[in-house]
Amino acid sequence: MASRNGSPSEGLGSGPVPDSDPDSLLGSALTTRHIEAFSRKMTTTASQLMGPLADPATSAHYQSAMSGLQKELRRPGIQQRVFSYAQAGSPTELVRSKLSRTEIQHRALAYLPDELLANIPENEHTYSLFQGFQASLPERESRHRRNHRRQSSRGQKLLGEDDGDAKGPKSVTRLKKDRDDLNHRLEMMGVRKNMCSSEIREIDNKIANLNSMRRIVLDRLGDLEQDEAQVEQELIDVDNKIEDLEEAIHDAATLAHTATPPTELVEDNEQYDSDDQPTSPGFMSASIYEKIPSPRSKRHKTMRRKSMPIRHEHFEPGSSIREFQAHNDQITALDFDAPFGTLVTSALDDTVRVWDLNLGRCIGLLEGHQASVRCLQVEDNICATGSMDASIRLWDLSRADYSPQENRIKEGEEDEEDGLGFGNPEDLPPPPHPSSMQDCPLFSLEAHVNEITALHFRGDTLVSGSADKTLRQWDLVKGRCVQTLDVLWAAAQASVGSVDGQWRNTGRLPDASADFVGALQCFDAALACGTADGMVRLWDLRSGQVRRSLVGHTGPVTTLQFDDVHLVTGSLDRSIRIWDLRAGSIHDAFAYDNPITSMMFDARRIAAAAGESVAKIYDKTDGRHWDCGAGVTAEAEGLNPAVVERLRLKDGYMTEEGRNSVFYVLL
């Protein structure tokens, strides 16, 4: 029965609740009056515990509240619940007494921490999981059954012609069903479209993640290549130290063997005769000076890498591998021996520089010419340079005293960090040692009376072309000129058969600004030469005669190259022509917007410098024309790139020149 003063017994239910029910308190409904009564009791209890004891009002109210709680605690149902909670012993047993094992396991497995719940991505799908599963099912089977039903119903329609009244409602029902099917199919198509879009987004995310991982691995590969180069340099240093020690031991043994031992000097002291001093075998003769090492500094071996870099192989075609400032003036010629090998450049600043393509660092300067170098060629370790002083010089680059990681810091000087060594492109590389190339000069060839404009050597034969309108053949073994070819005389001999008896002008008049001998190449006894009159002449070096003249260019020929079948020429008439050497006729031709100043080809590509900021590449395998070089991305970056004037192509790698800079590019 409910009490009058609003005790908690009133909130246990609207009707009588048996005391034996353990969940009666948990299932009772609380009203506002019950909550207010409970609040008053809690307030009174707290004030009694924390407030002053002398307050009679608070003490009386506290006594009445405690008496009400004692009345409630005397009830058998309440006492039974308290005893059951006390017997539980621990919170775990209390939970087990109220929850079943299956529910506990479900809650344990379904529990998620707040960290995982905070990172749940938003659901961008407009369809449910069931709709996605339904859209993934094929519809062929249902369509086949539907068509089969339509075919089987044709006979029934023919038999039931008299039931015309029922035909109308059936057709409407069938059309509504078809409409529902079409709507369902349209809905499934929309779901499939969303599924495809989701898959595309997932693939894009995977590609982005893979690209980021690829960049990380490429950076790791670059670090490994730097460590590899450093280890190889340390190996070279150890080999040089071993050679020095072996030479020192050999010299000490030689001196000990030729010198007279002290015991022999004591034994022969009594028999020593001053007259026999020069002929005495125990005296140090002058021949020992031949065995004493020369005081000239020893030249250590140069660094030839045992392993080649492979990071560039994973770049896109046309990617720039390295760029470095080469000269202080316009570059006139450049050539390199092999990928990541040695590059030689010349410019109008009267310098010839040798570079390490692997590090982009200057090895040294080739000094000897009295004027700027106009043309050069690098083959293996031999470099040939032709200058405006009418001389040709040959150099052996293997004699260079160069160490890529060499520390040239003297005693007492501070250790200056090398920007290239730490990958800082803004820092300039250290200057080359002045004596690094002092052992490289071989000999000089002097016979021309004007500047050298073109040269080419192969084996022991070198052919040079000069502004004196002659070609000279040189024997590199003997170091002398063996033959002189007069281009004007050959042209006059070719015009003897003409009607007017004068030199037949097959092209334009020679351009005064162009080199008379623009390009040449020799192979064994064959020589191809392109001149300022637009003619390409094929010479036989055995007889010194012109065997064939190729007519087609209307401007000075500036570059040429041939192989076993074809001869490719470039001219200032803005064209590149491919000639068939077997037939002596033109095979193909390409026109450009600007004059051709340089050209090279390999088994797959033809690269040309056509007066633009990019190199023009023609892929012979698929017939595709594309641009390559630093100027491709310069416009997007807001830069003003220089015009490419000269380039060299070898084994899929290209070096191109832009004013006074060199770009090393992967094709």
XYZ file of C-alpha atoms in Angstrom:
667
model
C 0.000 0.000 0.000
C 1.329 3.442 -0.900
C 2.389 5.777 1.924
C 1.089 9.299 2.249
C 4.315 11.269 2.498
C 5.501 10.277 -0.980
C 8.022 7.728 0.108
C 9.935 5.721 -2.524
C 7.484 2.891 -2.117
C 5.040 4.845 -4.198
C 7.326 4.788 -7.231
C 7.663 1.018 -7.475
C 4.625 0.657 -9.664
C 1.068 1.683 -10.219
C -0.231 -1.492 -8.620
C 0.930 -3.983 -6.047
C 4.217 -5.677 -6.991
C 5.125 -8.989 -5.426
C 8.203 -8.876 -3.220
C 9.641 -11.981 -4.759
C 10.161 -10.290 -8.146
C 13.840 -9.254 -8.261
C 13.353 -6.911 -11.236
C 10.459 -4.914 -9.817
C 12.669 -1.952 -8.944
C 14.377 -1.945 -12.316
C 11.130 -2.133 -14.223
C 9.172 0.499 -12.287
C 8.252 3.794 -13.855
C 9.503 6.935 -12.167
C 7.412 10.070 -12.071
C 8.396 13.648 -11.368
C 7.140 13.380 -7.792
C 9.335 10.384 -7.111
C 12.413 12.121 -8.529
C 11.747 15.224 -6.407
C 11.419 13.104 -3.265
C 14.650 11.298 -4.000
C 16.376 14.607 -4.643
C 15.227 15.983 -1.279
C 16.548 12.946 0.514
C 19.924 13.148 -1.232
C 20.176 16.864 -0.470
C 19.326 16.291 3.168
C 21.859 13.500 3.488
C 24.621 15.573 1.911
C 23.824 18.599 4.037
C 23.833 16.465 7.172
C 27.243 15.068 6.341
C 28.842 18.326 5.194
C 26.785 21.024 6.955
C 26.975 22.280 10.551
C 25.545 19.946 13.229
C 23.976 22.788 15.207
C 21.231 23.441 12.600
C 18.012 21.983 14.158
C 15.956 22.194 10.945
C 18.398 20.199 8.928
C 18.799 17.645 11.679
C 15.058 17.072 11.988
C 14.598 16.707 8.266
C 17.521 14.296 8.134
C 16.014 12.192 10.908
C 12.680 11.944 9.093
C 14.420 10.968 5.854
C 16.448 8.270 7.547
C 13.350 6.906 9.252
C 11.673 6.652 5.842
C 14.630 4.695 4.464
C 14.572 2.362 7.457
C 10.933 1.598 6.817
C 11.734 0.707 3.216
C 14.666 -1.468 4.221
C 12.423 -3.514 6.539
C 10.442 -4.803 3.587
C 11.273 -8.450 2.787
C 11.635 -7.851 -0.965
C 14.198 -5.106 -0.512
C 16.151 -7.170 1.995
C 16.166 -10.144 -0.366
C 17.627 -8.040 -3.188
C 20.282 -6.521 -0.937
C 21.306 -9.969 0.282
C 21.458 -11.288 -3.288
C 23.700 -8.367 -4.353
C 25.921 -8.941 -1.314
C 26.279 -12.638 -2.161
C 27.416 -11.770 -5.707
C 30.801 -10.806 -4.299
C 32.209 -8.961 -7.332
C 30.960 -6.818 -10.228
C 31.794 -9.634 -12.668
C 29.483 -12.080 -10.879
C 26.863 -9.354 -10.636
C 26.952 -8.865 -14.429
C 26.835 -12.620 -15.004
C 23.810 -12.906 -12.734
C 21.912 -10.344 -14.803
C 23.202 -11.182 -18.337
C 23.382 -14.499 -20.139
C 26.629 -15.916 -21.494
C 25.547 -15.459 -25.097
C 24.773 -11.797 -24.545
C 28.090 -11.248 -22.795
C 29.977 -12.844 -25.699
C 28.053 -10.777 -28.220
C 28.861 -7.551 -26.382
C 32.532 -8.510 -26.084
C 32.817 -9.219 -29.799
C 30.788 -6.195 -30.863
C 32.773 -3.754 -28.743
C 34.743 -1.115 -30.659
C 37.034 1.481 -29.091
C 36.479 5.173 -29.654
C 39.636 5.466 -31.802
C 38.189 3.158 -34.419
C 34.782 4.748 -34.298
C 36.300 8.192 -34.819
C 38.027 7.175 -38.092
C 35.041 5.598 -39.804
C 34.784 7.066 -43.352
C 31.569 8.563 -44.487
C 29.354 6.382 -46.597
C 29.188 7.940 -50.062
C 27.107 5.166 -51.566
C 23.501 5.910 -52.390
C 22.513 2.259 -52.376
C 22.352 -0.403 -49.724
C 24.376 -3.584 -49.488
C 21.391 -5.656 -50.545
C 20.873 -3.483 -53.630
C 24.510 -3.920 -54.578
C 24.249 -7.669 -54.212
C 21.051 -7.703 -56.226
C 22.606 -5.583 -58.988
C 25.559 -7.958 -59.267
C 23.318 -10.887 -60.197
C 22.993 -11.586 -63.933
C 19.625 -11.096 -65.642
C 20.068 -13.547 -68.481
C 18.211 -16.356 -66.746
C 15.185 -14.230 -65.903
C 15.042 -12.842 -69.441
C 15.192 -16.360 -70.896
C 12.321 -17.471 -68.713
C 10.305 -14.379 -69.598
C 10.785 -14.979 -73.338
C 9.850 -18.630 -72.913
C 6.622 -17.643 -71.211
C 5.752 -15.242 -74.033
C 6.311 -17.933 -76.669
C 4.189 -20.498 -74.789
C 1.342 -18.032 -74.369
C 0.896 -17.526 -78.131
C -0.993 -20.812 -78.491
C -3.301 -19.960 -75.649
C -4.126 -16.632 -77.282
C -5.149 -18.398 -80.499
C -7.385 -20.822 -78.638
C -9.021 -18.203 -76.419
C -10.319 -15.796 -79.044
C -13.784 -15.584 -77.557
C -12.665 -14.159 -74.191
C -12.267 -10.638 -75.548
C -13.683 -9.045 -72.441
C -10.921 -10.384 -70.240
C -8.222 -9.461 -72.731
C -8.231 -5.799 -71.839
C -7.537 -6.046 -68.104
C -4.852 -8.748 -68.673
C -2.937 -6.564 -71.126
C -2.971 -3.615 -68.709
C -1.713 -5.830 -65.900
C 1.022 -7.201 -68.111
C 2.086 -3.702 -69.162
C 2.200 -2.564 -65.558
C 4.335 -5.561 -64.737
C 6.661 -4.754 -67.629
C 6.835 -1.184 -66.416
C 7.805 -2.356 -62.945
C 10.429 -4.634 -64.439
C 11.874 -1.826 -66.517
C 11.929 0.474 -63.495
C 13.705 -2.222 -61.535
C 16.220 -2.718 -64.316
C 16.789 1.037 -64.519
C 17.320 1.146 -60.771
C 19.779 -1.734 -60.961
C 21.656 0.023 -63.774
C 21.983 3.113 -61.607
C 23.327 0.950 -58.802
C 25.821 -0.652 -61.198
C 26.939 2.794 -62.356
C 27.557 3.821 -58.762
C 29.451 0.600 -58.174
C 31.672 1.278 -61.198
C 32.323 4.829 -60.019
C 33.264 3.538 -56.584
C 35.657 1.019 -58.099
C 37.263 3.729 -60.218
C 37.768 5.916 -57.156
C 39.286 3.000 -55.272
C 41.632 2.300 -58.190
C 42.646 5.976 -58.308
C 43.402 5.896 -54.594
C 45.461 2.751 -55.037
C 47.369 4.314 -57.938
C 48.085 7.414 -55.861
C 49.325 5.256 -53.000
C 51.478 3.202 -55.357
C 52.945 6.364 -56.900
C 53.864 7.687 -53.472
C 55.443 4.340 -52.618
C 57.291 4.430 -55.956
C 58.738 7.848 -55.167
C 59.888 6.613 -51.784
C 61.598 3.584 -53.339
C 63.209 5.786 -56.015
C 64.637 8.043 -53.326
C 65.938 4.982 -51.532
C 67.519 3.758 -54.757
C 69.190 7.138 -55.255
C 70.669 6.968 -51.759
C 71.974 3.480 -52.466
C 73.639 4.656 -55.680
C 75.359 7.496 -53.827
C 76.597 5.067 -51.188
C 77.724 2.722 -53.954
C 79.759 5.451 -55.642
C 81.359 6.348 -52.329
C 82.289 2.719 -51.634
C 83.789 2.354 -55.111
C 85.841 5.499 -54.535
C 87.083 4.107 -51.232
C 88.047 0.937 -53.086
C 90.008 2.995 -55.605
C 91.778 4.801 -52.769
C 92.721 1.493 -51.142
C 94.058 0.176 -54.478
C 96.160 3.317 -54.906
C 97.585 2.953 -51.405
C 98.432 -0.688 -52.108
C 100.223 0.324 -55.317
C 102.175 3.009 -53.468
C 103.248 0.563 -50.768
C 104.250 -2.058 -53.316
C 106.326 0.495 -55.225
C 107.970 1.659 -51.981
C 108.818 -1.923 -51.027
C 110.182 -2.610 -54.516
C 112.312 0.558 -54.443
C 113.664 -0.306 -50.987
C 114.543 -3.812 -52.154
C 116.292 -2.391 -55.217
C 118.354 -0.003 -53.130
C 119.268 -2.756 -50.662
C 120.306 -5.086 -53.484
C 122.559 -2.579 -55.281
C 124.157 -1.009 -52.190
C 127.282 -2.670 -50.614
C 126.595 -4.321 -47.255
C 128.551 -2.903 -44.302
C 130.276 -6.265 -43.612
C 131.774 -6.351 -47.080
C 133.085 -2.831 -46.648
C 134.917 -3.872 -43.450
C 136.409 -6.981 -45.042
C 137.581 -5.131 -48.137
C 138.903 -2.112 -46.262
C 142.474 -3.391 -46.187
C 142.465 -4.221 -49.876
C 140.890 -0.954 -50.878
C 142.888 0.922 -53.471
C 142.098 4.473 -54.389
C 143.092 3.858 -57.996
C 140.464 1.126 -58.287
C 137.689 3.231 -56.852
C 135.778 3.839 -60.056
C 135.938 0.191 -61.045
C 135.324 -1.277 -57.605
C 132.256 -3.477 -57.582
C 131.353 -2.294 -54.110
C 131.106 1.326 -55.163
C 127.681 2.746 -56.032
C 127.783 3.144 -59.771
C 125.807 5.668 -61.751
C 123.503 2.973 -63.054
C 121.685 2.956 -59.771
C 120.131 6.308 -60.625
C 118.217 4.617 -63.395
C 116.490 2.476 -60.793
C 115.637 5.282 -58.414
C 112.011 6.328 -58.830
C 111.430 9.600 -60.619
C 110.632 12.505 -58.326
C 107.662 13.284 -60.542
C 104.406 12.724 -58.723
C 102.807 9.353 -59.243
C 99.627 9.312 -61.252
C 96.939 7.177 -59.703
C 94.384 5.289 -61.676
C 91.211 7.100 -62.629
C 87.856 5.981 -61.421
C 86.040 3.647 -63.783
C 82.809 2.576 -62.209
C 82.190 -1.123 -61.911
C 78.451 -0.641 -61.552
C 76.234 1.705 -63.535
C 73.344 3.739 -62.090
C 69.920 2.240 -62.733
C 67.637 4.822 -61.131
C 67.201 6.693 -64.406
C 65.779 3.557 -66.049
C 62.586 4.070 -64.073
C 62.044 7.621 -65.331
C 59.613 8.608 -68.024
C 61.016 9.029 -71.568
C 62.239 12.562 -72.039
C 62.952 13.112 -68.350
C 65.899 15.321 -67.504
C 68.513 13.442 -65.501
C 70.849 16.315 -64.752
C 71.414 19.974 -65.587
C 74.580 21.931 -64.863
C 76.123 25.259 -65.747
C 78.991 24.510 -68.119
C 80.533 27.752 -69.450
C 80.368 31.506 -69.254
C 79.641 31.912 -72.962
C 77.912 30.188 -75.861
C 78.765 26.488 -76.181
C 80.224 25.610 -79.579
C 80.601 21.815 -79.380
C 79.993 18.900 -77.035
C 80.307 15.108 -77.062
C 80.377 12.231 -74.563
C 81.790 8.718 -74.720
C 79.123 6.660 -72.926
C 76.084 7.091 -70.667
C 77.191 8.358 -67.247
C 80.726 8.556 -68.592
C 82.814 11.554 -69.645
C 81.498 14.669 -71.383
C 83.657 17.261 -73.143
C 82.331 20.755 -73.925
C 83.845 23.798 -75.605
C 82.621 27.382 -75.741
C 83.473 30.838 -76.968
C 85.099 31.585 -73.597
C 88.193 29.774 -75.015
C 87.885 26.850 -72.585
C 87.444 23.112 -73.085
C 85.995 21.405 -70.040
C 85.812 17.712 -69.160
C 82.843 16.582 -67.061
C 81.827 13.574 -65.031
C 78.263 12.902 -66.165
C 77.527 10.770 -63.134
C 78.026 13.656 -60.715
C 77.729 16.620 -63.080
C 81.135 17.813 -61.911
C 83.994 19.314 -63.902
C 87.075 17.086 -63.950
C 89.435 19.625 -65.482
C 90.304 21.835 -68.437
C 92.068 20.857 -71.659
C 94.555 23.664 -72.210
C 96.695 24.138 -75.307
C 94.651 25.831 -78.031
C 95.197 29.509 -78.743
C 91.564 30.151 -79.688
C 88.086 28.734 -79.199
C 87.352 25.141 -80.171
C 84.727 24.807 -82.902
C 84.364 21.013 -83.107
C 85.326 17.959 -81.084
C 84.755 14.220 -80.806
C 85.100 11.790 -77.905
C 85.651 8.102 -78.588
C 86.497 5.818 -75.669
C 89.264 7.707 -73.857
C 90.508 9.721 -76.858
C 89.279 13.246 -77.513
C 90.007 15.247 -80.688
C 89.456 19.000 -80.743
C 89.526 21.383 -83.719
C 90.084 25.038 -83.009
C 89.871 28.426 -84.664
C 93.693 28.540 -84.482
C 93.733 26.021 -87.407
C 95.148 23.216 -85.244
C 93.859 19.827 -84.120
C 94.845 18.359 -80.766
C 94.374 14.864 -79.409
C 93.973 14.067 -75.734
C 94.005 10.881 -73.677
C 91.354 11.342 -71.005
C 92.373 8.170 -69.173
C 95.481 9.989 -67.942
C 93.409 12.487 -65.971
C 94.222 12.663 -62.286
C 90.703 12.930 -60.934
C 88.958 11.558 -57.870
C 85.204 12.270 -57.575
C 85.205 12.100 -53.772
C 88.724 13.455 -53.281
C 89.239 15.743 -50.329
C 91.557 18.524 -51.448
C 91.478 20.434 -48.171
C 94.873 21.524 -46.984
C 96.087 21.531 -43.448
C 94.765 24.421 -41.397
C 91.773 25.014 -43.691
C 88.212 24.491 -42.650
C 86.185 21.641 -44.003
C 83.847 23.064 -46.611
C 80.842 20.955 -47.488
C 80.361 19.990 -51.072
C 76.866 20.869 -52.223
C 76.755 18.160 -54.871
C 77.815 15.523 -52.430
C 74.834 16.307 -50.219
C 72.361 16.800 -53.037
C 72.029 20.579 -52.761
C 71.783 21.862 -56.347
C 72.110 25.497 -55.317
C 75.701 25.046 -54.142
C 78.392 25.164 -56.799
C 80.718 22.167 -57.201
C 84.337 22.521 -56.145
C 86.683 23.777 -58.888
C 88.859 21.198 -60.669
C 92.481 20.820 -59.726
C 94.751 22.844 -62.040
C 97.040 19.874 -62.725
C 94.359 17.244 -63.211
C 94.755 17.242 -67.028
C 98.468 17.908 -67.360
C 99.204 14.365 -68.611
C 96.333 14.225 -71.128
C 97.828 15.961 -74.251
C 99.095 13.539 -76.916
C 100.103 15.561 -79.997
C 98.971 18.346 -82.287
C 98.101 18.255 -86.008
C 98.851 21.457 -87.896
C 98.458 21.833 -91.653
C 95.277 23.842 -92.248
C 95.542 27.558 -92.858
C 92.138 28.492 -91.449
C 89.849 27.468 -88.610
C 88.720 23.845 -88.227
C 84.967 23.555 -88.646
C 84.425 19.771 -88.710
C 86.345 16.619 -87.849
C 85.777 12.902 -87.406
C 88.101 10.048 -86.537
C 87.708 6.313 -86.473
C 90.523 3.959 -85.641
C 93.840 5.372 -86.869
C 92.285 7.746 -89.429
C 91.112 11.294 -88.794
C 89.526 13.570 -91.395
C 89.179 17.300 -90.832
C 87.395 20.070 -92.715
C 88.441 23.684 -92.602
C 87.356 27.121 -93.705
C 90.249 26.993 -96.203
C 87.873 24.817 -98.291
C 89.978 21.661 -97.985
C 89.633 18.271 -96.355
C 92.677 16.588 -94.837
C 93.232 12.953 -93.958
C 95.532 12.277 -90.993
C 97.387 9.168 -89.885
C 97.091 9.089 -86.106
C 99.881 6.540 -85.730
C 102.464 8.704 -87.471
C 100.794 11.996 -86.566
C 100.960 13.562 -90.020
C 98.727 14.480 -92.964
C 98.595 11.820 -95.669
C 96.092 13.374 -98.113
C 94.507 16.733 -98.953
C 91.148 16.962 -100.737
C 90.196 20.220 -102.431
C 86.430 20.654 -102.378
C 86.388 23.428 -104.983
C 88.528 21.356 -107.342
C 86.157 18.409 -106.944
C 83.197 20.659 -107.654
C 84.900 22.004 -110.760
C 85.624 18.480 -111.996
C 81.980 17.538 -111.499
C 80.839 20.517 -113.588
C 83.028 19.706 -116.607
C 80.196 17.762 -118.192
C 77.796 20.692 -118.055
C 76.745 22.576 -121.212
C 78.145 26.006 -120.356
C 81.365 24.610 -118.952
C 80.912 26.491 -115.664
C 80.315 25.273 -112.152
C 76.764 24.021 -112.106
C 74.997 25.670 -109.182
C 72.951 22.794 -107.793
C 71.894 24.762 -104.749
C 71.952 28.240 -103.376
C 75.080 30.297 -103.230
C 77.266 29.497 -100.230
C 76.083 31.346 -97.174
C 78.772 33.663 -95.853
C 77.675 33.077 -92.259
C 77.709 29.268 -92.591
C 80.767 27.042 -92.418
C 81.999 25.939 -95.825
C 82.523 22.401 -94.516
C 79.538 21.937 -92.240
C 79.810 18.246 -91.359
C 81.688 15.090 -92.291
C 82.014 11.448 -91.282
C 84.433 8.749 -92.332
C 84.354 4.965 -92.174
C 87.249 2.921 -93.522
C 87.799 4.371 -97.027
C 84.387 6.099 -97.269
C 83.934 9.776 -96.502
C 80.719 11.834 -96.532
C 81.011 15.606 -96.540
C 78.328 18.315 -96.463
C 79.235 21.824 -97.612
C 77.721 25.304 -97.712
C 76.472 24.915 -101.299
C 73.914 22.310 -100.135
C 75.782 19.385 -101.693
C 76.564 16.106 -99.979
C 79.604 14.455 -101.565
C 80.686 10.870 -101.039
C 84.464 10.465 -101.347
C 86.712 7.465 -101.826
C 89.793 8.055 -99.665
C 91.800 5.469 -101.601
C 91.615 7.463 -104.817
C 90.715 10.873 -103.443
C 87.792 11.171 -105.884
C 84.120 11.998 -105.412
C 82.089 8.899 -106.164
C 78.621 10.387 -105.802
C 76.968 13.747 -105.133
C 73.582 13.959 -103.457
C 71.563 16.955 -104.618
C 68.469 18.082 -102.722
C 69.208 20.609 -100.019
C 68.718 24.270 -100.849
C 70.806 25.556 -97.944
C 74.152 24.823 -96.275
C 74.485 21.324 -94.834
C 75.209 21.585 -91.110
C 75.088 17.974 -89.915
C 75.161 14.431 -91.291
C 75.511 10.823 -90.186
C 75.374 7.519 -92.055
C 75.204 3.803 -91.335
C 75.251 0.745 -93.586
C 72.091 1.649 -95.493
C 71.062 5.270 -94.956
C 72.616 8.711 -94.818
C 70.770 11.372 -92.798
C 71.543 15.046 -93.413
C 70.311 18.294 -91.866
C 70.485 21.729 -93.418
C 69.713 25.353 -92.828
C 66.887 24.958 -95.358
C 64.807 23.651 -92.388
C 64.731 20.051 -93.550
C 66.158 16.656 -92.671
C 66.648 14.251 -95.549
C 67.195 10.502 -95.388
C 69.146 9.109 -98.345
C 69.378 5.525 -99.544
C 73.074 4.852 -100.077
C 72.416 1.804 -102.238
C 70.269 3.654 -104.770
C 71.756 7.115 -104.281
C 68.304 8.661 -104.023
C 66.259 10.278 -101.310
C 64.320 7.907 -99.071
C 62.380 10.287 -96.823
C 62.360 13.917 -95.697
C 61.007 15.986 -92.803
C 60.357 19.721 -92.748
C 60.658 21.944 -89.668
C 59.910 25.542 -88.812
C 63.533 26.580 -88.232
C 66.990 25.686 -89.577
C 68.601 22.441 -88.469
C 71.839 23.042 -86.573
C 72.544 19.568 -85.157
C 71.304 16.019 -85.653
C 72.110 12.454 -84.577
C 70.355 9.117 -84.851
C 70.584 5.609 -83.461
C 68.793 2.374 -84.263
C 65.443 3.751 -83.112
C 65.360 7.558 -83.024
C 66.456 10.657 -84.891
C 67.140 13.650 -82.649
C 67.462 17.123 -84.162
C 68.043 20.674 -82.953
C 65.669 22.795 -85.005
C 65.981 26.282 -83.533
C 63.534 25.682 -80.685
C 63.801 25.278 -76.940
C 63.242 21.530 -77.305
C 64.889 18.755 -79.249
C 62.798 17.220 -82.018
C 62.624 13.427 -81.747
C 61.411 11.125 -84.515
C 60.754 7.529 -83.491
C 61.440 5.331 -86.492
C 59.646 2.298 -85.036
C 56.188 3.846 -84.751
C 56.646 6.994 -86.886
C 55.889 9.339 -83.988
C 57.265 12.877 -83.604
C 57.637 14.286 -80.091
C 59.524 16.977 -78.211
C 62.154 16.355 -75.591
C 64.269 18.505 -73.318
C 64.060 21.174 -70.683
C 61.806 23.382 -72.801
C 58.892 20.956 -72.621
C 57.951 21.971 -69.086
C 59.482 25.456 -69.162
C 56.356 27.186 -70.452
C 54.201 25.652 -67.721
C 56.742 26.765 -65.109
C 56.869 30.286 -66.496
C 60.504 30.073 -67.617
C 62.168 31.283 -70.792
C 64.333 28.374 -71.948
C 67.231 28.774 -74.329
C 67.255 27.545 -77.917
C 68.874 24.150 -78.389
C 71.742 24.526 -80.855
C 73.684 21.269 -80.457
C 73.009 17.792 -79.181
C 74.583 14.349 -79.020
C 72.771 11.010 -78.841
C 74.232 7.667 -77.721
C 72.585 4.494 -76.451
C 69.280 6.148 -75.617
C 70.829 9.105 -73.761
C 71.100 12.622 -75.097
C 73.029 15.718 -74.106
C 71.689 19.011 -75.376
C 73.057 22.530 -75.149
C 71.130 25.632 -74.202
C 73.263 28.787 -74.330
C 75.839 27.997 -71.636
C 74.117 25.059 -69.903
C 74.071 21.349 -70.619
C 71.065 19.094 -70.081
C 71.457 15.338 -69.709
C 68.225 13.698 -70.878
C 66.888 10.139 -70.973
C 65.103 9.142 -74.188
